[in-house]
Structure formats: structure tokens, C-alpha cells
XYZ file of C-alpha atoms in Angstrom:
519
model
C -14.373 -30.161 13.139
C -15.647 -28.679 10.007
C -16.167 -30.542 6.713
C -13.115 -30.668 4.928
C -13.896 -31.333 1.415
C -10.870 -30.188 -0.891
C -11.159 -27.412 -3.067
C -10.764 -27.854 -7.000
C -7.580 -25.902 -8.480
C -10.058 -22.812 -10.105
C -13.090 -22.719 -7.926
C -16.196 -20.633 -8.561
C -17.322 -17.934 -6.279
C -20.019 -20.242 -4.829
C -17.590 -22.832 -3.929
C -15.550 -20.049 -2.254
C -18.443 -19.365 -0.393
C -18.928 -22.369 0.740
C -15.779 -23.198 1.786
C -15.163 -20.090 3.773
C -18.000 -20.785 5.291
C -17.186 -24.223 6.452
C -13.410 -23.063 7.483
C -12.885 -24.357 10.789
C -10.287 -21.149 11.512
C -11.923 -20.489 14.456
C -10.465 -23.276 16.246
C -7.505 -21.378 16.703
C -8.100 -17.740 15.355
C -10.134 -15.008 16.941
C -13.075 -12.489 15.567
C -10.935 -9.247 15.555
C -12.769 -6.190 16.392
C -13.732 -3.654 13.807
C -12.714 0.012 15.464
C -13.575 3.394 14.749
C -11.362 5.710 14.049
C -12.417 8.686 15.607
C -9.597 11.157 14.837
C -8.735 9.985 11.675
C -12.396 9.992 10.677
C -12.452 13.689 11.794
C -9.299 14.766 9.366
C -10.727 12.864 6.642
C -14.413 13.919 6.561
C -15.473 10.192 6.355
C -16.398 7.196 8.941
C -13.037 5.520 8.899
C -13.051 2.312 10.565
C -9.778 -0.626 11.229
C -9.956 -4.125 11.217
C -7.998 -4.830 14.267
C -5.966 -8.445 12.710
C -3.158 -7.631 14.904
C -4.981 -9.062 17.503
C -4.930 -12.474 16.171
C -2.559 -14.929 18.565
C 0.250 -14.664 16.047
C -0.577 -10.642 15.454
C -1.663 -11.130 12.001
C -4.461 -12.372 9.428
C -1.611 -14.921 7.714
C -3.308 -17.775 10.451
C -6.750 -17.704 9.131
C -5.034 -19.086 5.666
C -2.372 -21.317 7.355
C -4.796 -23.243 9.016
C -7.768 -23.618 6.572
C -5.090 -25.402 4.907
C -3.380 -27.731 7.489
C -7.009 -28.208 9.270
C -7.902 -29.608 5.592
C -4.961 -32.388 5.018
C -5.165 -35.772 4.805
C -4.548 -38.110 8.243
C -1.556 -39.231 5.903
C -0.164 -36.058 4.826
C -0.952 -34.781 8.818
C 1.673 -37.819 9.939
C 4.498 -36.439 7.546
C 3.891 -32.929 8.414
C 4.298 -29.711 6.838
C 7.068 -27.598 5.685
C 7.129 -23.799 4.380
C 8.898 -20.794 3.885
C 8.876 -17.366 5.338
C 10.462 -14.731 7.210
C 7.526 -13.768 8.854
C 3.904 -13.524 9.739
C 2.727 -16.905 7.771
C 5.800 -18.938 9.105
C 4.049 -17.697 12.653
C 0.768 -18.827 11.223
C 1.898 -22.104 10.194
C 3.770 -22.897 13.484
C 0.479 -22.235 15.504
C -1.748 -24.249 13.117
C 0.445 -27.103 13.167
C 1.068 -27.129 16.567
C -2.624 -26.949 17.305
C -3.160 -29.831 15.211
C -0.601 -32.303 16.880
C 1.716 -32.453 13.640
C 5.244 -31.619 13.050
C 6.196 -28.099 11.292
C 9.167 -27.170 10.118
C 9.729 -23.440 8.658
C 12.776 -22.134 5.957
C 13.915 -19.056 6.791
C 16.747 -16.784 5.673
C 19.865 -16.541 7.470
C 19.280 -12.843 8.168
C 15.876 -13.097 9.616
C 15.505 -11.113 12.581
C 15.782 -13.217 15.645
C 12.196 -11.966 17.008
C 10.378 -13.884 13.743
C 12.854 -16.623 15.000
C 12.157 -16.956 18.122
C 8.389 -16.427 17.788
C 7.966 -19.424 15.679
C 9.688 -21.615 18.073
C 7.696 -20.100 20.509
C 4.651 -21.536 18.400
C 6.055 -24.856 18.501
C 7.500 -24.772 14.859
C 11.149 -25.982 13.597
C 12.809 -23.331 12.661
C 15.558 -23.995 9.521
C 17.923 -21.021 8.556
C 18.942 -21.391 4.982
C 19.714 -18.687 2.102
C 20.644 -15.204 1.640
C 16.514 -14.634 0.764
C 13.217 -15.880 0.619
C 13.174 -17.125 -2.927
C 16.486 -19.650 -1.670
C 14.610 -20.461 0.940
C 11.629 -21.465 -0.588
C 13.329 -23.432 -2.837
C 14.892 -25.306 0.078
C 11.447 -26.258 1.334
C 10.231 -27.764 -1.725
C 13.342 -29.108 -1.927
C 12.830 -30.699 1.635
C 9.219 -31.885 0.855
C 9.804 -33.830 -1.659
C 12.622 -35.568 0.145
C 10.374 -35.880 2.871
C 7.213 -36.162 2.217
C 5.998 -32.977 3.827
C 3.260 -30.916 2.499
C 4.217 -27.228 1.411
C 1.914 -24.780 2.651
C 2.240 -21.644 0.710
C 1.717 -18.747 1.811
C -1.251 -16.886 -0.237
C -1.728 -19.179 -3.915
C -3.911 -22.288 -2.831
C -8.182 -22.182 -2.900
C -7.967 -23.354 0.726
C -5.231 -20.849 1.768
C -7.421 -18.473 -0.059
C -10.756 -19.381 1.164
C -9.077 -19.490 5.168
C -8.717 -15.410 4.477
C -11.925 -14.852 3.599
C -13.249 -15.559 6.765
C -11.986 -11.750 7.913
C -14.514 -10.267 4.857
C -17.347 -12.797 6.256
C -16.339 -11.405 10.040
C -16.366 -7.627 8.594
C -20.426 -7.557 6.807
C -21.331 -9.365 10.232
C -20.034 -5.867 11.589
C -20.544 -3.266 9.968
C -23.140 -4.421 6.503
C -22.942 -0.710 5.746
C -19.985 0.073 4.496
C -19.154 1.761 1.168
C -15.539 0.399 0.516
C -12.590 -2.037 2.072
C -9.005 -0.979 1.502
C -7.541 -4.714 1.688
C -3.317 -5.049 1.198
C -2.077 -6.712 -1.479
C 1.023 -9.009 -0.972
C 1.006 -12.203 -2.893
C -3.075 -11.730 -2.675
C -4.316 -14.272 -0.768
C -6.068 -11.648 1.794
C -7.466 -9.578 -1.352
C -8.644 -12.865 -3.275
C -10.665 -14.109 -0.309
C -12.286 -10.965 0.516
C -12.655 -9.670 -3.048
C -14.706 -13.002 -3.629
C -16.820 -13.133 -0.955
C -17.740 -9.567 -0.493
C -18.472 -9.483 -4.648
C -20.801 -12.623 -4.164
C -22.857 -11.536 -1.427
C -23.163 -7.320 -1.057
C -21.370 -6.578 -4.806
C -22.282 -2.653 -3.608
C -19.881 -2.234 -1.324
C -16.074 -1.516 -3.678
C -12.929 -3.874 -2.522
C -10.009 -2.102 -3.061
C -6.062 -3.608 -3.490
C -3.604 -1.683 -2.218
C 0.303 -2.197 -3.171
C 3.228 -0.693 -2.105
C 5.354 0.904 -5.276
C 8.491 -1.115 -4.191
C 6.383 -4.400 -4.568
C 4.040 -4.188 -6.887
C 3.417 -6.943 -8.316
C -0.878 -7.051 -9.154
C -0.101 -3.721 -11.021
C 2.292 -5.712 -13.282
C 0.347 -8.481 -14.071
C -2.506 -6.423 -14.645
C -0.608 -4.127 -17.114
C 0.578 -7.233 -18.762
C -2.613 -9.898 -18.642
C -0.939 -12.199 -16.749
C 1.533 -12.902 -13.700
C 5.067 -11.656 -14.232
C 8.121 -11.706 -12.318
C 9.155 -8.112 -10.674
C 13.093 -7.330 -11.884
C 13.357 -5.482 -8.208
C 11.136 -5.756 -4.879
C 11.677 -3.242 -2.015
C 11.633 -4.888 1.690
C 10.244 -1.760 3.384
C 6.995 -3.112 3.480
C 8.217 -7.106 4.024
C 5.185 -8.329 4.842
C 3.807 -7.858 1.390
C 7.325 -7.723 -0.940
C 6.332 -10.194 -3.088
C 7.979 -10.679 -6.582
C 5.175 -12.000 -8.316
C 1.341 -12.397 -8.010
C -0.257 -15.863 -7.420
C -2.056 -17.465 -10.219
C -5.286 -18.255 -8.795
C -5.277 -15.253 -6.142
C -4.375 -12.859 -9.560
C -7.126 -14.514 -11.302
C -9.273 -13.559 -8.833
C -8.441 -9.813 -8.235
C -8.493 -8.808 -11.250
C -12.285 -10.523 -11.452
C -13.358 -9.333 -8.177
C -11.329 -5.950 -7.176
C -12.702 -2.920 -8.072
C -9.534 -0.947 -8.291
C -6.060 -1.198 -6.898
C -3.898 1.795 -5.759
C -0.072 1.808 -4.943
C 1.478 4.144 -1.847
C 4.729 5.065 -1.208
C 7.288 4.052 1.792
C 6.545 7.876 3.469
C 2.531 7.394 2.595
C 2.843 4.002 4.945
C 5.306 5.520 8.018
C 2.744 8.121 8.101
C -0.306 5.423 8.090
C 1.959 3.732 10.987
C 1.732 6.893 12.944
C -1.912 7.442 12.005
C -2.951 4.240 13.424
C -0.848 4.542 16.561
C -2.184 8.132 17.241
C -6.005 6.855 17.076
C -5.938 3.398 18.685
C -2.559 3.449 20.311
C -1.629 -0.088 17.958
C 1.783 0.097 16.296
C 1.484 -1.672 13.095
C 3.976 -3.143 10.573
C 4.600 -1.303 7.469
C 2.718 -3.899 5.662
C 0.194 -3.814 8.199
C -0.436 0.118 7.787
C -0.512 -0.111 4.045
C -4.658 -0.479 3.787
C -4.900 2.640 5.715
C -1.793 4.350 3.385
C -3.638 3.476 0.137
C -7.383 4.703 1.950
C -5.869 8.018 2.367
C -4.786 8.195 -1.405
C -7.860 7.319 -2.827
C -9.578 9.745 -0.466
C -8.006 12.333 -1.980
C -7.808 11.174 -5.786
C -11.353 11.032 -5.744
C -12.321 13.229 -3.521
C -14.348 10.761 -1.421
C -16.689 12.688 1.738
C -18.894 11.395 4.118
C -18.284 7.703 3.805
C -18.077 4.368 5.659
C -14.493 2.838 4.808
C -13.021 0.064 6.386
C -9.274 -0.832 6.165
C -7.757 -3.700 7.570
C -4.181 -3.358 10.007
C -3.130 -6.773 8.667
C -0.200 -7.547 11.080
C 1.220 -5.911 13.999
C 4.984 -8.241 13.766
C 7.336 -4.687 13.438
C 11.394 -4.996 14.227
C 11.352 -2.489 16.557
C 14.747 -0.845 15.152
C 12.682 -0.123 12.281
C 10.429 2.237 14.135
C 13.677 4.708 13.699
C 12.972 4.767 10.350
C 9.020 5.062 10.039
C 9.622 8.136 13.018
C 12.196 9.882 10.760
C 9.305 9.690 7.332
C 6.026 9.883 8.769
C 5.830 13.497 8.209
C 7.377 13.828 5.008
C 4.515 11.148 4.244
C 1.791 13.474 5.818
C 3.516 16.272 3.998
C 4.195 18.186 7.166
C 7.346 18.793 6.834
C 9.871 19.841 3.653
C 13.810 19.354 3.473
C 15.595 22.470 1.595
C 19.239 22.742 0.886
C 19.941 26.722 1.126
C 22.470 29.241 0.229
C 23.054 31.737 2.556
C 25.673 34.441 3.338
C 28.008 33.308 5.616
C 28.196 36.072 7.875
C 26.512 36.657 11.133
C 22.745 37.036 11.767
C 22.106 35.182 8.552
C 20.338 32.741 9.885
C 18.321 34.736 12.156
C 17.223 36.671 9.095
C 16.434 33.739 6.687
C 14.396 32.586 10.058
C 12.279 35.309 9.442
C 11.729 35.379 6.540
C 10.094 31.855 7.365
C 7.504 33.926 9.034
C 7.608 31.675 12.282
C 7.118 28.318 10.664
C 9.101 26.075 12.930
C 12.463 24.648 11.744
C 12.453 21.221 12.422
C 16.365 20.266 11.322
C 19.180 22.421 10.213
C 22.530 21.106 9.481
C 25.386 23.099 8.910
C 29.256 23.454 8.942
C 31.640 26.129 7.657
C 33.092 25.528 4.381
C 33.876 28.809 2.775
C 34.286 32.431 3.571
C 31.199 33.546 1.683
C 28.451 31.400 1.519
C 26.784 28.765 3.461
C 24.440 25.465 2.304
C 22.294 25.139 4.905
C 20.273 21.619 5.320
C 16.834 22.701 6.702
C 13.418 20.824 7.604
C 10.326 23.011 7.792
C 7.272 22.238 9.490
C 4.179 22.311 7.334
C 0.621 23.150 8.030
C -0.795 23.149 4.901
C 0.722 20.603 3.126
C 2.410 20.740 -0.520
C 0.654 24.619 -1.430
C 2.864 25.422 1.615
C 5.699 24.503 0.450
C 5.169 25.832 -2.872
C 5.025 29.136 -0.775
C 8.063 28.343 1.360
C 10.299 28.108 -1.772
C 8.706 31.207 -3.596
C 9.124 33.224 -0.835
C 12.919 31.988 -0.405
C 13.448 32.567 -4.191
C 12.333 35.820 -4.229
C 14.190 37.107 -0.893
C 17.191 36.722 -2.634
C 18.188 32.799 -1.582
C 19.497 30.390 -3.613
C 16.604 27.502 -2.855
C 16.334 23.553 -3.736
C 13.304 21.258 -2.766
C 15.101 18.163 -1.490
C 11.607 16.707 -0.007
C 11.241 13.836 -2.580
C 15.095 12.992 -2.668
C 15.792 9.797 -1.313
C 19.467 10.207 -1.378
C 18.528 13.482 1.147
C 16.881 11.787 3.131
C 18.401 8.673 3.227
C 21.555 9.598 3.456
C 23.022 13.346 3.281
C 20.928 14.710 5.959
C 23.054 12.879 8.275
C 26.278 13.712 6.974
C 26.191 17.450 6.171
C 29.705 19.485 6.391
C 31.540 16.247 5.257
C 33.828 18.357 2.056
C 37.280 16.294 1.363
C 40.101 18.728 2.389
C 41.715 18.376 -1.387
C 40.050 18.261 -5.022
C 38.837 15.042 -5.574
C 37.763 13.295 -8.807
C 34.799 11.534 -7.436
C 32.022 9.601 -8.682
C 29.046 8.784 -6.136
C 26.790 5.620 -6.439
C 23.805 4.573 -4.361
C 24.108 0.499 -3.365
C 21.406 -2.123 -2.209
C 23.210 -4.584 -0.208
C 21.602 -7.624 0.969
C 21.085 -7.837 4.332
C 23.232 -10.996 5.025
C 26.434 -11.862 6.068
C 29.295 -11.088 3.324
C 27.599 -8.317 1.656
C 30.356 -5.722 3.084
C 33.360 -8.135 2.338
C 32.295 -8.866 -1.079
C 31.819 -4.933 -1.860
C 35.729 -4.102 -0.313
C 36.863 -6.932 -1.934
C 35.628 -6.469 -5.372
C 35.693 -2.859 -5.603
C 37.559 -1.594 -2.457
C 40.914 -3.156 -3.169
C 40.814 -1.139 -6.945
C 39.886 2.127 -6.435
C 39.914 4.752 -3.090
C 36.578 4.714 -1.624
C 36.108 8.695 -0.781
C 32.414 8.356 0.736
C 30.824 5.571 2.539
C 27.157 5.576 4.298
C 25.387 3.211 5.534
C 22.110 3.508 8.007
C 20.096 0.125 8.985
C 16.061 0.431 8.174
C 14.879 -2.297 9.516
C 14.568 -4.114 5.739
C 15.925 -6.459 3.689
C 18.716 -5.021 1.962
C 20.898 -2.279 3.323
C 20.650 1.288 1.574
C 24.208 2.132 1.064
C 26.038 5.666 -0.547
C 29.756 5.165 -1.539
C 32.085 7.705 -3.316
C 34.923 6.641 -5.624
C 38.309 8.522 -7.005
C 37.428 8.209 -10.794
C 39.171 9.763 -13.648
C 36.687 10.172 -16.639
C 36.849 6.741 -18.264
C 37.568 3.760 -15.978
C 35.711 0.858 -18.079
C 37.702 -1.401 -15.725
C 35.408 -0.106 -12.455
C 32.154 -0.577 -14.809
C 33.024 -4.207 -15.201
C 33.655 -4.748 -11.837
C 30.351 -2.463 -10.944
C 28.415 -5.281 -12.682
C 30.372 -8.400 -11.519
C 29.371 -6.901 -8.242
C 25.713 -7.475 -9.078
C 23.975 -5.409 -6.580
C 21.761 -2.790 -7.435
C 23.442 0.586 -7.867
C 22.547 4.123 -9.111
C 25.051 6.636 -10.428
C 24.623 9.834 -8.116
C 27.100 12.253 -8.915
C 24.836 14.600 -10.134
C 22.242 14.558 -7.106
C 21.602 17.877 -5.684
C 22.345 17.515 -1.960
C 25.628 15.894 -3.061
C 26.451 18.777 -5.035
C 24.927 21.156 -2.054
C 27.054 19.640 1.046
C 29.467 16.855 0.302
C 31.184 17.407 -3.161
C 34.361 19.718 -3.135
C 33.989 23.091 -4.351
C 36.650 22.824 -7.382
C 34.155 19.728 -8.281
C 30.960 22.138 -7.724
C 32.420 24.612 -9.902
């Protein structure tokens, strides 16, 4: 086995070096293979090329950190064993490297965690503990449980050795391919972006290392904006693999030294990355796994970046399979293929064969529709684009000025979240309503606690709920309100989940609201 010697708490990029280069991760992990791209490549008028980490044993990078740590404990602290939290890839990482090692693992995960991540660490040989409506209560639990047992906490990205364990994949990549012009790394806590940032910097600084975020999560962006590591007031689960509420201290001190820029995507940018990937090597990466490849495609086209080598790295392949659903359903509202409308049309026959021509063949790819008065229609329609957003620019010009009432409901969450599946759903009497978007948590209770604290006090006119595959469930619930009701507000924020007034959202207004409300 590989020298051991422990890190200090800031090392320099020379001991980084050396370290990584001393990591015994090979033990256990494999050299992942470094793909072309050749479709993509083709689209993007550069040499687009993905580092392949869900091939690793636990189908993700998170085992090249876990056991650069472990490998690098004491015989003393190997006897007590090692504890940790997570509700996926590194509590699969940790499980492995333990069990490799001969030493007893035990992992914290929330009560909702999908029983795959569950089983899959037992699989690995690890104990798995559920405990806590989240990761933060977990985590707390397994401190909690180290210090009453003497285990060692392996974190999942903030630690030199966790750190140095990642950098191994940038060491792997210039042994590959020692031409490349950039590396679109993902950003979670930034263990993966620290170890590459610093290694890549210290031996080829030409080539750019670039951190990629998703918008629900991130957390780099903050600290950077503020100097220092701060704590996120919301984090998004989409992209789980990488929702992390705040930055590391030593992996933030070392992006913002070492990255050359960092670029955030949003949840339709990454289901369309998902689809890219699959559609050129036939791998079907996690959201957090396609995010690389979401932010590569964004900084493409900020900067306008042609024939290029650029290397982005699919960082784990561990997807609930339910929430394929939801990356099918966005992928091409992320490619900008496709545009949602809400249009007014006559309601009388052959108006929709004539508002399909005017469309001038462009498939229709959804349209949603029931009766609701005797003279017009709201139509819920998706479009197929070609051309991206200058089509649909067209698209609505050309409605507007054949006579159609038109709205663009492309970027409207609460569209596409929610009314699209519920079109023609008008209460059969005037309603005072008031409509609120919900985040519940994905854990048992959430529902009960939502009746019981708001359900039992006021009629509940609207309810929708569709499972993602995340972390919290996106809810839409309608209320009989009168004007003032400071008594529901109250109870709104004893609630304590996070909630959006929506009575004024367009495709409400266009296919759920009564029309004396409309009017």
C-alpha cells in the first residue's frame, strides 16, 4: 500500500500533488475511459469528449475520495471504524472502501431515501442507519454517533485527503487526452472541483477548469459573491447529487484559487444533458451526473467557443429510475425544442384545424383542451422547435398577428409542473380562491401536517401533486379566501414549508380559475 502520510489542514498545491499521487485509490477504483462524443461534437462544432465515472464499481467518482481517506487512517481509528452521512453516491463509496479494508461502516441516511441507495450500500457491505427527515439531521446523527463511539466521520467532499482522493480523475484525464483546452467539472460541496482544479493548475495551468452549479444549489456562487462560505436559505434536490447548502472551507478555498470560472444551469439545461449523453454513448446519467455536460453547453454558447477540445466529466450514473419521467417530460424544453402556449381560440368548429395552419406544419407536440364556454376556447399547446428560441419568437408573432390571443408559458414552472396536466379543471360555481405553490418534504407526515394545519380551516379548492424523483414534493393547492384572512397567513407560516402565492399565474388564469374570477 501507498504511503500514507496525513495531510496538513491547508495544504499547498505541491503537497496536493504529492498526495494524489501517492493515493492508493486504485486498490479499489478503476481508470474510467475518456469517450468521444461524436454526435454531440458534431452539433457543437467542437471535440467534445466524457469522462466515463459512472463506470466506477459504485457508478460514481465519490469512491476515489472515500477511500483516499479510510486507506489513510490510523490501525486504531481502522478498529473503531467509520461512520458518515449520505443519501447517496459517497455513502456507496464509503461502504466499498470500508469493506475493502476489513473495517466496520456504518452510513446515516434519511428516512425517505430511496430504497435502491439503501439497498446498494448494504450490498457494499455497509450498515445502513435511517434517521431524519434530511441530510443535515442526519449528519448530525453521525457526528453525534462518532463521538459516542469512537468512529471516524468521513465527510463527504471538505478534508485534504478526501480532496486529494478526487484528484486522481484530473491526473487519469492529462494521461488521456494532454490536449485539451477546458474541463467542465460539477460542483457539489467541491471536493471533485478542488482536486482537479489543483492539480490540473499545478501541472498544464493552459488548459481552463471550469465549476459548474446547478441554480437550485448553488452554493460556490454564494460564497464567491460574498468572500467566504455561506449557508444557502433554500437548496433544490433535482440535482441531489450535488444539493449542497454550503461550500466546504478548504475545497472553497481552493476553487476560487484554482477555477477559472464557474457557470450555473438550469433543471431543463441538465434533463436535456441527460438525454444528450444517453443519445451519444447510450449511458443514462444522474442529474448531477449530466450537469458538466449542461454547464459545457452554456458556456459554448456564452462565449461562442468553436473548434475545441473539451472534456466534461458524467460524475455518477446512481438515477431513481421514476425520475427518468421527469427528465423525459424537460429535456426538450431544455434543448429549446419545444414551446408551451396557452391560446384563445373560437370555439366553433374547424378552429383548430385553422390555428394548425397557421403553424405552417410545425408539429404539435401536446394540446389540452375541454369545453368551458360557448365562445372561446384556451387551448394548452406544445410546439416542436427547430430553431430554437428565434422560433418561437416567430411562433408567437405569427399567432399575435393572425388574430389569437397568445401567452408564452415555456419558462413557467407552475405550466409545466403542474397545469399542463390538469387542463379543463373550472369549479362549476364562483369561487373566491387563492392558489399557492408548496415544497413538501419528501417524508412521511408532510401530507398530514398540511390537512391538519391548514385543511381543517379553510376548503381546499385545488390540490396537485406529481412525484419527481427529488427531495421535496412540488405541490399546487387552491384555497376559498375572502380578501383578508390574516388568520390563514399565520397558519401559512406555522406551516413552515416553502410556498409561493400563485393566483396571478397565467396558466391558472388561462385553464383552471372560474370565469367570474377571470373577469
Amino acid at each position: 500500500m501507498a504511503d500514507s502520510q496525513p495531510l496538513p489542514a491547508a495544504p499547498c498545491a505541491a503537497e496536493y500533488l504529492r498526495a494524489t499521487l501517492r493515493s492508493p485509490v486504485y486498490e479499489v477504483a478503476q481508470v474510467t475511459p475518456l469517450q468521444h462524443m461524436d454526435k454531440l461534437s458534431a452539433r457543437l462544432g467542437n471535440n467534445v469528449l466524457v469522462k466515463r465515472e459512472d463506470r466506477q464499481p459504485v457508478h460514481s467518482f465519490k469512491l476515489r475520495g472515500a477511500y483516499a481517506m479510510i486507506s489513510g487512517l490510523t490501525e486504531e481509528q481502522k478498529a473503531h471504524g467509520v461512520v458518515t452521512a449520505s443519501a447517496g453516491n459517497h455513502a456507496q463509496g464509503v461502504a466499498l472502501s470500508a469493506t475493502k479494508l476489513g473495517i466496520k461502516s456504518l452510513i446515516v441516511m434519511p428516512v425517505a431515501t430511496a430504497d435502491i441507495k439503501v439497498d446498494a450500500v448494504r450490498g457494499f457491505g455497509g450498515e445502513a442507519l435511517l434517521y431524519g427527515a434530511n441530510f443535515d439531521e442526519a449528519k448530525a446523527k453521525a457526528i453525534e454517533l462518532s463521538r459516542e463511539f469512537n468512529y471516524t466521520f468521513v465527510p463527504p467532499f471538505d478534508h485534504p485527503a478526501v480532496i486529494a482522493g478526487q484528484g486522481t480523475l484530473a491526473m487519469e484525464l492529462l494521461q488521456q487526452d494532454a490536449h485539451l483546452d477546458r474541463i467542465f467539472v460539477p460542483v457539489g460541496g467541491g471536493g471533485l472541483a478542488a482536486g482537479v482544479a489543483v492539480l490540473i493548475k499545478h501541472l498544464m495551468p493552459q488548459i481552463q477548469v471550469i465549476g459548474v452549479e446547478a441554480e437550485e444549489s448553488a452554493c460556490l456562487k454564494a460564497a464567491l459573491d460574498a468572500g467566504e462560505p455561506v449557508d444557502l436559505a433554500r437548496v433544490g434536490g433535482f440535482a441531489e447529487g450535488v444539493a449542497v447548502r454550503r461550500i466546504g472551507d478548504e475545497t472553497f478555498r481552493l476553487c476560487r484559487e484554482y477555477l477559472d470560472d464557474v457557470v450555473t444551469v438550469d433543471s431543463d439545461a441538465i434533463c436535456a444533458a441527460v438525454k444528450d449523453i444517453f443519445e451519444d454513448v447510450r449511458a443514462i446519467a444522474e442529474p448531477a451526473g449530466a450537469l458538466a455536460l449542461a454547464g459545457m453547453k452554456k458556456y459554448i454558447q456564452q462565449h461562442n467557443i468553436r473548434g475545441e477540445r473539451l472534456a466534461h466529466i458524467l460524475s455518477g450514473a446512481n438515477v431513481n429510475f421514476h425520475g427518468l419521467r421527469y427528465v423525459s417530460e424537460r429535456c426538450e424544453l431544455g434543448e429549446q425544442r419545444e414551446a408551451l402556449m396557452a391560446v384563445t381560440i373560437p370555439e366553433q368548429k374547424g378552429s383548430f384545424l385553422k390555428f394548425c395552419q397557421l403553424l405552417g406544419g410545425r408539429a404539435v407536440t401536446e394540446f389540452n383542451y375541454r369545453y368551458a364556454d360557448a365562445d372561446n376556447a384556451c387551448i394548452f399547446v406544445g410546439i416542436r422547435l427547430t430553431r430554437g428560441h428565434a422560433e418561437r419568437d416567430e411562433i408567437l408573432a405569427e399567432l399575435t398577428a393572425g388574430g389569437y390571443q397568445v401567452v408564452d408559458l415555456s419558462d413557467d414552472e407552475m405550466a409545466k409542473l403542474h397545469v399542463r396536466y390538469m387542463v379543463g379543471g373550472r369549479p362549476s360555481k364562483p369561487l373566491r380562491e387563492r392558489l399557492y405553490s408548496f415544497e413538501f418534504p419528501e417524508s412521511p407526515g408532510a401530507l398530514l401536517k398540511f390537512l391538519q394545519t391548514l385543511g381543517t380551516h379553510w376548503n381546499i379548492s385545488l390540490f396537485h401533486y406529481r412525484s419527481h424523483g427529488t427531495d421535496y414534493g412540488r405541490v399546487m393547492a387552491g384555497f376559498e379566501l375572502s380578501e383578508r384572512e390574516p388568520e390563514f397567513d399565520r397558519h401559512l407560516s406555522a406551516l413552515g414549508y416553502e410556498c409561493h402565492n400563485e393566483t396571478q399565474n397565467p396558466a391558472f388564469r388561462f385553464f383552471l380559475q372560474g370565469a367570474a374570477e377571470r373577469n
